[in-house]
PDB file of C-alpha atoms in Angstrom:
ATOM      1  CA  LEU A 329       1.999  -8.473 -23.584  1.00 94.00           C
ATOM      2  CA  SER A 330       1.375  -6.681 -20.320  1.00 95.00           C
ATOM      3  CA  SER A 331      -2.392  -6.753 -20.946  1.00 96.00           C
ATOM      4  CA  ILE A 332      -2.290 -10.495 -21.684  1.00 96.00           C
ATOM      5  CA  ALA A 333      -0.202 -11.146 -18.571  1.00 96.00           C
ATOM      6  CA  GLY A 334      -2.533  -9.012 -16.442  1.00 95.00           C
ATOM      7  CA  LEU A 335      -5.585 -10.865 -17.770  1.00 97.00           C
ATOM      8  CA  ALA A 336      -3.889 -14.212 -17.094  1.00 96.00           C
ATOM      9  CA  MET A 337      -3.067 -13.148 -13.529  1.00 96.00           C
ATOM     10  CA  ALA A 338      -6.629 -11.958 -12.837  1.00 95.00           C
ATOM     11  CA  ALA A 339      -8.196 -15.054 -14.376  1.00 96.00           C
ATOM     12  CA  GLY A 340      -5.679 -17.246 -12.569  1.00 96.00           C
ATOM     13  CA  LEU A 341      -6.655 -15.633  -9.267  1.00 94.00           C
ATOM     14  CA  VAL A 342     -10.317 -16.474  -9.928  1.00 95.00           C
ATOM     15  CA  PHE A 343      -9.439 -20.070 -10.835  1.00 94.00           C
ATOM     16  CA  TYR A 344      -7.269 -20.363  -7.730  1.00 95.00           C
ATOM     17  CA  MET A 345     -10.007 -19.096  -5.394  1.00 92.00           C
ATOM     18  CA  HIS A 346     -12.741 -21.269  -6.925  1.00 93.00           C
ATOM     19  CA  TYR A 347     -10.936 -24.431  -8.035  1.00 92.00           C
ATOM     20  CA  GLY A 348      -7.544 -24.394  -6.278  1.00 89.00           C
ATOM     21  CA  THR A 349      -5.489 -24.456  -9.501  1.00 91.00           C
ATOM     22  CA  SER A 350      -2.608 -21.995  -9.416  1.00 93.00           C
ATOM     23  CA  TRP A 351      -0.622 -22.533 -12.637  1.00 94.00           C
ATOM     24  CA  LEU A 352      -2.330 -19.702 -14.558  1.00 95.00           C
ATOM     25  CA  LEU A 353      -1.904 -17.314 -11.625  1.00 95.00           C
ATOM     26  CA  ILE A 354       1.806 -18.149 -11.395  1.00 96.00           C
ATOM     27  CA  LEU A 355       2.352 -17.736 -15.149  1.00 96.00           C
ATOM     28  CA  GLY A 356       0.473 -14.420 -15.252  1.00 96.00           C
ATOM     29  CA  THR A 357       2.315 -13.039 -12.232  1.00 96.00           C
ATOM     30  CA  ILE A 358       5.742 -14.042 -13.569  1.00 97.00           C
ATOM     31  CA  GLY A 359       4.889 -12.582 -16.997  1.00 96.00           C
ATOM     32  CA  LEU A 360       3.657  -9.288 -15.559  1.00 96.00           C
ATOM     33  CA  LEU A 361       6.656  -8.890 -13.239  1.00 95.00           C
ATOM     34  CA  THR A 362       9.044  -9.642 -16.129  1.00 96.00           C
ATOM     35  CA  ILE A 363       7.424  -7.047 -18.399  1.00 96.00           C
ATOM     36  CA  MET A 364       7.414  -4.464 -15.606  1.00 94.00           C
ATOM     37  CA  PHE A 365      11.111  -5.075 -14.929  1.00 94.00           C
ATOM     38  CA  LEU A 366      12.115  -4.808 -18.593  1.00 96.00           C
ATOM     39  CA  TRP A 367       9.912  -1.799 -19.282  1.00 94.00           C
ATOM     40  CA  TRP A 368      11.104   0.215 -16.274  1.00 92.00           C
ATOM     41  CA  ARG A 369      14.695  -0.824 -16.991  1.00 93.00           C
ATOM     42  CA  ASP A 370      14.334   0.835 -20.405  1.00 94.00           C
ATOM     43  CA  VAL A 371      12.867   3.987 -18.821  1.00 92.00           C
ATOM     44  CA  ILE A 372      15.907   4.185 -16.529  1.00 92.00           C
ATOM     45  CA  LYS A 373      18.261   3.677 -19.487  1.00 92.00           C
ATOM     46  CA  GLU A 374      16.543   6.427 -21.474  1.00 92.00           C
ATOM     47  CA  SER A 375      16.835   8.832 -18.563  1.00 89.00           C
ATOM     48  CA  THR A 376      20.276   8.008 -17.161  1.00 88.00           C
ATOM     49  CA  PHE A 377      22.385   6.896 -20.112  1.00 88.00           C
ATOM     50  CA  GLN A 378      20.654   8.095 -23.288  1.00 89.00           C
ATOM     51  CA  LYS A 379      19.701  11.510 -21.801  1.00 87.00           C
ATOM     52  CA  VAL A 380      16.467  11.648 -23.787  1.00 90.00           C
ATOM     53  CA  HIS A 381      14.217  12.732 -20.922  1.00 89.00           C
ATOM     54  CA  THR A 382      13.578  16.306 -21.999  1.00 90.00           C
ATOM     55  CA  PRO A 383      11.653  18.733 -19.765  1.00 90.00           C
ATOM     56  CA  VAL A 384       8.488  17.829 -21.663  1.00 94.00           C
ATOM     57  CA  VAL A 385       9.067  14.104 -21.031  1.00 93.00           C
ATOM     58  CA  GLU A 386       9.714  14.762 -17.351  1.00 91.00           C
ATOM     59  CA  LEU A 387       6.501  16.783 -17.139  1.00 94.00           C
ATOM     60  CA  GLY A 388       4.645  13.859 -18.687  1.00 95.00           C
ATOM     61  CA  LEU A 389       6.134  11.511 -16.093  1.00 94.00           C
ATOM     62  CA  ARG A 390       5.046  13.852 -13.297  1.00 95.00           C
ATOM     63  CA  TYR A 391       1.496  14.079 -14.644  1.00 97.00           C
ATOM     64  CA  GLY A 392       1.433  10.307 -15.047  1.00 96.00           C
ATOM     65  CA  MET A 393       2.532   9.687 -11.461  1.00 96.00           C
ATOM     66  CA  ALA A 394       0.078  12.285 -10.129  1.00 96.00           C
ATOM     67  CA  LEU A 395      -2.808  10.692 -12.032  1.00 97.00           C
ATOM     68  CA  PHE A 396      -1.752   7.230 -10.846  1.00 96.00           C
ATOM     69  CA  ILE A 397      -1.831   8.374  -7.214  1.00 96.00           C
ATOM     70  CA  ALA A 398      -5.211  10.036  -7.838  1.00 97.00           C
ATOM     71  CA  SER A 399      -6.542   6.703  -9.126  1.00 96.00           C
ATOM     72  CA  GLU A 400      -5.173   5.017  -6.007  1.00 95.00           C
ATOM     73  CA  VAL A 401      -6.984   7.578  -3.850  1.00 96.00           C
ATOM     74  CA  MET A 402     -10.274   6.637  -5.507  1.00 96.00           C
ATOM     75  CA  PHE A 403      -9.384   2.965  -5.009  1.00 92.00           C
ATOM     76  CA  PHE A 404      -9.263   3.511  -1.254  1.00 95.00           C
ATOM     77  CA  VAL A 405     -12.345   5.750  -1.331  1.00 95.00           C
ATOM     78  CA  ALA A 406     -14.258   2.607  -2.334  1.00 94.00           C
ATOM     79  CA  PHE A 407     -13.040   0.742   0.762  1.00 94.00           C
ATOM     80  CA  PHE A 408     -13.800   3.637   3.100  1.00 94.00           C
ATOM     81  CA  TRP A 409     -17.212   3.961   1.452  1.00 93.00           C
ATOM     82  CA  ALA A 410     -17.906   0.277   2.201  1.00 91.00           C
ATOM     83  CA  PHE A 411     -16.759   0.727   5.801  1.00 91.00           C
ATOM     84  CA  PHE A 412     -18.881   3.804   6.505  1.00 91.00           C
ATOM     85  CA  ASP A 413     -21.864   2.403   4.611  1.00 87.00           C
ATOM     86  CA  ALA A 414     -21.826  -0.656   6.889  1.00 85.00           C
ATOM     87  CA  SER A 415     -21.133   1.283  10.085  1.00 85.00           C
ATOM     88  CA  LEU A 416     -23.286   4.402   9.659  1.00 83.00           C
ATOM     89  CA  THR A 417     -26.260   3.369   7.513  1.00 75.00           C
ATOM     90  CA  PRO A 418     -28.762   1.147   9.341  1.00 60.00           C
ATOM     91  CA  LYS A 419     -29.608  -1.985   7.390  1.00 62.00           C
ATOM     92  CA  LEU A 420     -32.810  -3.973   7.491  1.00 56.00           C
ATOM     93  CA  PRO A 421     -32.485  -6.893   9.927  1.00 52.00           C
ATOM     94  CA  ILE A 422     -32.307  -9.489   7.190  1.00 49.00           C
ATOM     95  CA  GLU A 423     -29.928 -12.408   7.286  1.00 54.00           C
ATOM     96  CA  GLU A 424     -27.252 -10.719   5.170  1.00 54.00           C
ATOM     97  CA  PHE A 425     -26.819  -7.888   7.688  1.00 57.00           C
ATOM     98  CA  SER A 426     -28.021  -9.627  10.839  1.00 57.00           C
ATOM     99  CA  GLU A 427     -24.687  -9.143  12.600  1.00 55.00           C
ATOM    100  CA  THR A 428     -25.116  -5.339  12.604  1.00 54.00           C
ATOM    101  CA  PHE A 429     -28.221  -5.581  14.809  1.00 57.00           C
ATOM    102  CA  ASP A 430     -28.418  -6.415  18.470  1.00 55.00           C
ATOM    103  CA  SER A 431     -30.031  -9.534  19.900  1.00 56.00           C
ATOM    104  CA  ASN A 432     -33.464  -7.884  19.771  1.00 56.00           C
ATOM    105  CA  GLY A 433     -33.062  -7.080  16.084  1.00 52.00           C
ATOM    106  CA  ALA A 434     -34.058  -3.474  16.640  1.00 51.00           C
ATOM    107  CA  VAL A 435     -31.021  -1.184  16.683  1.00 59.00           C
ATOM    108  CA  GLY A 436     -28.102  -1.090  14.281  1.00 65.00           C
ATOM    109  CA  ILE A 437     -24.837  -1.570  16.166  1.00 75.00           C
ATOM    110  CA  TRP A 438     -21.157  -1.247  15.266  1.00 81.00           C
ATOM    111  CA  PRO A 439     -18.953  -3.213  15.684  1.00 82.00           C
ATOM    112  CA  PRO A 440     -21.392  -6.092  15.179  1.00 80.00           C
ATOM    113  CA  GLU A 441     -22.284  -8.333  18.104  1.00 77.00           C
ATOM    114  CA  GLY A 442     -19.611 -10.922  18.858  1.00 79.00           C
ATOM    115  CA  ILE A 443     -16.770  -8.979  17.180  1.00 82.00           C
ATOM    116  CA  LYS A 444     -13.776  -8.271  19.379  1.00 85.00           C
ATOM    117  CA  THR A 445     -11.821  -5.296  18.007  1.00 86.00           C
ATOM    118  CA  PHE A 446      -8.161  -4.358  18.344  1.00 87.00           C
ATOM    119  CA  ASP A 447      -6.839  -1.966  20.950  1.00 89.00           C
ATOM    120  CA  PRO A 448      -5.826   1.011  18.751  1.00 90.00           C
ATOM    121  CA  LEU A 449      -3.008   1.908  21.176  1.00 91.00           C
ATOM    122  CA  ASP A 450      -1.332  -1.492  20.726  1.00 90.00           C
ATOM    123  CA  VAL A 451       0.109  -2.677  17.371  1.00 92.00           C
ATOM    124  CA  PRO A 452      -1.917  -0.154  15.278  1.00 94.00           C
ATOM    125  CA  PHE A 453      -0.367   2.783  17.163  1.00 95.00           C
ATOM    126  CA  LEU A 454       3.114   1.287  16.809  1.00 95.00           C
ATOM    127  CA  ASN A 455       2.553   0.897  13.067  1.00 95.00           C
ATOM    128  CA  THR A 456       1.417   4.533  12.915  1.00 96.00           C
ATOM    129  CA  LEU A 457       4.666   5.660  14.535  1.00 97.00           C
ATOM    130  CA  ILE A 458       6.658   3.423  12.154  1.00 96.00           C
ATOM    131  CA  LEU A 459       5.051   4.953   9.057  1.00 95.00           C
ATOM    132  CA  LEU A 460       5.341   8.518  10.334  1.00 96.00           C
ATOM    133  CA  MET A 461       9.039   7.961  11.009  1.00 97.00           C
ATOM    134  CA  SER A 462       9.489   6.391   7.563  1.00 96.00           C
ATOM    135  CA  GLY A 463       7.871   9.448   5.976  1.00 96.00           C
ATOM    136  CA  THR A 464      10.448  11.593   7.783  1.00 96.00           C
ATOM    137  CA  THR A 465      13.399   9.498   6.594  1.00 97.00           C
ATOM    138  CA  CYS A 466      11.973   9.423   3.041  1.00 96.00           C
ATOM    139  CA  THR A 467      11.852  13.231   3.001  1.00 96.00           C
ATOM    140  CA  TRP A 468      15.397  13.265   4.367  1.00 97.00           C
ATOM    141  CA  ALA A 469      16.541  11.069   1.465  1.00 96.00           C
ATOM    142  CA  HIS A 470      14.827  13.302  -1.085  1.00 96.00           C
ATOM    143  CA  HIS A 471      16.427  16.463   0.264  1.00 96.00           C
ATOM    144  CA  ALA A 472      19.820  14.757   0.575  1.00 96.00           C
ATOM    145  CA  VAL A 473      19.734  13.919  -3.144  1.00 95.00           C
ATOM    146  CA  ARG A 474      18.652  17.468  -3.987  1.00 94.00           C
ATOM    147  CA  GLU A 475      21.626  18.807  -2.032  1.00 94.00           C
ATOM    148  CA  GLY A 476      24.055  16.271  -3.503  1.00 92.00           C
ATOM    149  CA  HIS A 477      24.674  14.425  -0.226  1.00 94.00           C
ATOM    150  CA  ARG A 478      24.864  10.847  -1.528  1.00 94.00           C
ATOM    151  CA  ASP A 479      25.944   9.232   1.770  1.00 95.00           C
ATOM    152  CA  GLN A 480      23.037  10.798   3.642  1.00 96.00           C
ATOM    153  CA  ALA A 481      20.616   9.684   0.943  1.00 96.00           C
ATOM    154  CA  ILE A 482      21.848   6.087   1.292  1.00 96.00           C
ATOM    155  CA  GLN A 483      21.468   6.192   5.085  1.00 96.00           C
ATOM    156  CA  ALA A 484      17.982   7.677   4.855  1.00 97.00           C
ATOM    157  CA  LEU A 485      16.793   5.169   2.240  1.00 97.00           C
ATOM    158  CA  TRP A 486      18.123   2.248   4.278  1.00 97.00           C
ATOM    159  CA  CYS A 487      16.122   3.552   7.241  1.00 97.00           C
ATOM    160  CA  THR A 488      12.983   3.980   5.129  1.00 97.00           C
ATOM    161  CA  VAL A 489      13.191   0.525   3.562  1.00 97.00           C
ATOM    162  CA  GLY A 490      13.873  -1.041   6.974  1.00 97.00           C
ATOM    163  CA  LEU A 491      10.870   0.721   8.510  1.00 97.00           C
ATOM    164  CA  GLY A 492       8.680  -0.411   5.611  1.00 97.00           C
ATOM    165  CA  ILE A 493       9.730  -4.038   6.159  1.00 97.00           C
ATOM    166  CA  PHE A 494       9.151  -3.676   9.906  1.00 97.00           C
ATOM    167  CA  PHE A 495       5.632  -2.317   9.264  1.00 97.00           C
ATOM    168  CA  SER A 496       4.797  -5.304   7.041  1.00 96.00           C
ATOM    169  CA  PHE A 497       6.128  -7.694   9.693  1.00 96.00           C
ATOM    170  CA  MET A 498       4.018  -6.087  12.432  1.00 95.00           C
ATOM    171  CA  GLN A 499       0.923  -6.191  10.240  1.00 95.00           C
ATOM    172  CA  GLY A 500       1.567  -9.903   9.725  1.00 94.00           C
ATOM    173  CA  VAL A 501       1.726 -10.310  13.503  1.00 93.00           C
ATOM    174  CA  GLU A 502      -1.552  -8.408  13.810  1.00 92.00           C
ATOM    175  CA  TYR A 503      -3.268 -10.601  11.216  1.00 91.00           C
ATOM    176  CA  TYR A 504      -2.014 -13.744  12.960  1.00 91.00           C
ATOM    177  CA  GLU A 505      -3.483 -12.510  16.247  1.00 89.00           C
ATOM    178  CA  ALA A 506      -6.728 -11.546  14.514  1.00 86.00           C
ATOM    179  CA  ALA A 507      -7.178 -14.974  12.936  1.00 82.00           C
ATOM    180  CA  HIS A 508      -6.537 -16.791  16.237  1.00 82.00           C
ATOM    181  CA  HIS A 509      -8.085 -14.479  18.847  1.00 80.00           C
ATOM    182  CA  TYR A 510     -10.354 -11.909  17.171  1.00 82.00           C
ATOM    183  CA  PHE A 511     -12.057 -12.734  13.837  1.00 84.00           C
ATOM    184  CA  SER A 512     -11.465 -14.366  10.473  1.00 81.00           C
ATOM    185  CA  PHE A 513     -12.199 -13.017   7.006  1.00 79.00           C
ATOM    186  CA  THR A 514     -15.570 -14.797   6.758  1.00 79.00           C
ATOM    187  CA  ASP A 515     -17.004 -13.736  10.130  1.00 79.00           C
ATOM    188  CA  GLY A 516     -19.173 -10.953   8.748  1.00 80.00           C
ATOM    189  CA  ILE A 517     -19.126  -7.433   7.360  1.00 83.00           C
ATOM    190  CA  TYR A 518     -16.660  -6.003   9.902  1.00 87.00           C
ATOM    191  CA  PRO A 519     -13.841  -8.487   9.144  1.00 88.00           C
ATOM    192  CA  SER A 520     -14.525  -8.128   5.409  1.00 89.00           C
ATOM    193  CA  VAL A 521     -14.044  -4.364   5.317  1.00 90.00           C
ATOM    194  CA  PHE A 522     -11.224  -4.516   7.894  1.00 91.00           C
ATOM    195  CA  TYR A 523      -9.119  -7.033   5.978  1.00 92.00           C
ATOM    196  CA  MET A 524      -9.910  -5.485   2.602  1.00 92.00           C
ATOM    197  CA  ALA A 525      -8.911  -1.941   3.612  1.00 94.00           C
ATOM    198  CA  THR A 526      -5.905  -2.766   5.783  1.00 94.00           C
ATOM    199  CA  GLY A 527      -4.788  -5.637   3.540  1.00 94.00           C
ATOM    200  CA  PHE A 528      -4.694  -3.537   0.388  1.00 94.00           C
ATOM    201  CA  HIS A 529      -2.871  -0.827   2.308  1.00 96.00           C
ATOM    202  CA  GLY A 530      -0.350  -3.450   3.427  1.00 96.00           C
ATOM    203  CA  PHE A 531       0.107  -4.469  -0.212  1.00 95.00           C
ATOM    204  CA  HIS A 532       0.777  -0.827  -1.097  1.00 96.00           C
ATOM    205  CA  VAL A 533       3.367  -0.658   1.674  1.00 97.00           C
ATOM    206  CA  MET A 534       5.167  -3.636   0.144  1.00 96.00           C
ATOM    207  CA  VAL A 535       5.043  -2.043  -3.320  1.00 95.00           C
ATOM    208  CA  GLY A 536       6.364   1.248  -1.910  1.00 96.00           C
ATOM    209  CA  THR A 537       9.124  -0.573  -0.049  1.00 97.00           C
ATOM    210  CA  ALA A 538      10.206  -2.261  -3.290  1.00 96.00           C
ATOM    211  CA  PHE A 539      10.012   1.139  -5.082  1.00 95.00           C
ATOM    212  CA  LEU A 540      12.330   2.708  -2.478  1.00 97.00           C
ATOM    213  CA  ALA A 541      14.676  -0.307  -2.513  1.00 97.00           C
ATOM    214  CA  VAL A 542      15.144   0.187  -6.266  1.00 95.00           C
ATOM    215  CA  CYS A 543      15.864   3.871  -5.613  1.00 95.00           C
ATOM    216  CA  LEU A 544      18.441   2.845  -2.997  1.00 96.00           C
ATOM    217  CA  TYR A 545      20.161   0.630  -5.573  1.00 95.00           C
ATOM    218  CA  ARG A 546      20.107   3.513  -8.059  1.00 94.00           C
ATOM    219  CA  VAL A 547      21.692   5.870  -5.524  1.00 95.00           C
ATOM    220  CA  TYR A 548      24.523   3.358  -5.127  1.00 95.00           C
ATOM    221  CA  LYS A 549      24.866   3.381  -8.938  1.00 93.00           C
ATOM    222  CA  ASN A 550      24.963   7.227  -9.023  1.00 92.00           C
ATOM    223  CA  HIS A 551      21.852   7.447 -11.210  1.00 92.00           C
ATOM    224  CA  PHE A 552      20.496  10.506  -9.401  1.00 92.00           C
ATOM    225  CA  THR A 553      21.798  14.058  -9.552  1.00 90.00           C
ATOM    226  CA  PRO A 554      20.527  17.164  -7.748  1.00 91.00           C
ATOM    227  CA  ASP A 555      18.763  18.199 -10.978  1.00 88.00           C
ATOM    228  CA  ARG A 556      17.578  14.797 -12.266  1.00 88.00           C
ATOM    229  CA  HIS A 557      16.044  12.449  -9.701  1.00 91.00           C
ATOM    230  CA  PHE A 558      12.385  12.030 -10.566  1.00 92.00           C
ATOM    231  CA  GLY A 559      12.495   8.287  -9.828  1.00 92.00           C
ATOM    232  CA  LEU A 560      13.185   9.025  -6.173  1.00 95.00           C
ATOM    233  CA  GLU A 561      10.725  11.912  -6.139  1.00 95.00           C
ATOM    234  CA  ALA A 562       7.957   9.666  -7.484  1.00 95.00           C
ATOM    235  CA  ALA A 563       8.787   7.061  -4.831  1.00 96.00           C
ATOM    236  CA  ALA A 564       8.564   9.765  -2.164  1.00 96.00           C
ATOM    237  CA  TRP A 565       5.166  10.898  -3.476  1.00 97.00           C
ATOM    238  CA  TYR A 566       3.889   7.329  -3.367  1.00 97.00           C
ATOM    239  CA  TRP A 567       5.253   6.708   0.128  1.00 97.00           C
ATOM    240  CA  HIS A 568       3.652   9.857   1.525  1.00 97.00           C
ATOM    241  CA  PHE A 569       0.350   8.793  -0.059  1.00 97.00           C
ATOM    242  CA  VAL A 570       0.675   5.439   1.739  1.00 96.00           C
ATOM    243  CA  ASP A 571       1.342   7.306   5.016  1.00 96.00           C
ATOM    244  CA  VAL A 572      -1.737   9.500   4.649  1.00 96.00           C
ATOM    245  CA  VAL A 573      -4.003   6.549   3.838  1.00 96.00           C
ATOM    246  CA  TRP A 574      -2.788   4.759   6.969  1.00 96.00           C
ATOM    247  CA  LEU A 575      -3.586   7.802   9.131  1.00 96.00           C
ATOM    248  CA  PHE A 576      -7.180   7.718   7.833  1.00 95.00           C
ATOM    249  CA  LEU A 577      -7.326   3.951   8.429  1.00 95.00           C
ATOM    250  CA  PHE A 578      -5.976   4.326  11.951  1.00 96.00           C
ATOM    251  CA  VAL A 579      -8.429   7.076  12.917  1.00 95.00           C
ATOM    252  CA  CYS A 580     -11.512   5.674  11.150  1.00 93.00           C
ATOM    253  CA  VAL A 581     -11.151   1.888  11.411  1.00 92.00           C
ATOM    254  CA  TYR A 582      -9.043   1.327  14.536  1.00 93.00           C
ATOM    255  CA  VAL A 583     -10.041   4.246  16.783  1.00 93.00           C
ATOM    256  CA  TRP A 584     -13.537   5.339  15.748  1.00 91.00           C
ATOM    257  CA  GLY A 585     -14.602   1.986  14.324  1.00 85.00           C
ATOM    258  CA  ALA A 586     -13.849   0.183  17.573  1.00 82.00           C
TER     259      ALA A 586
END
């Protein structure tokens, strides 16, 4: 069912982008979200109420989460590869890459002519501080659960979720400014790699925020103990991965790339 729903969502996205019809995309997305909710609900039941997560099962969950994050690392390697390929490797001055050459068509330039880039010490730097602070509060929540301090864990998770939402809001502000004052998605290779890399990172921030919000709900429900709290630990792993990716994006795309 999850494979069918995933295929429907992917095909629906293609139909939406090419023909403007969204019904298949909506059905696939709703189906996939429903299956994810029911499946993970059962995992929580098995762990919390049925007590069937043996040490071997927990080890399997840890390996699974580690491999998932490794696959996400390679996902972002592709975007960084595209960025550095466009910015470092000179292209022939043909029409497809004409924007990476100056008006004489002789020297490869980056950013391309006519592209106005962001000031890295403006919104990008603020977002960097937001994510670094959220990584601190996420670690605080993890250690609070390990020490049995439930109230501190709730406070720390509220802070982390709030910072994640604030980051997404500020990225929306940045995209609004970009579309009206800087560049749009179809203005060449620089906007393409910029929106693809930062946009997918923003999507991961939203996923991580939802992950931590579920953990916050579970802390309220007393699902976690000092010895059994892998759900929160996995969320912390994922959130720190998101933090590290943003640091690379900030340094490479916003600072060096400008």
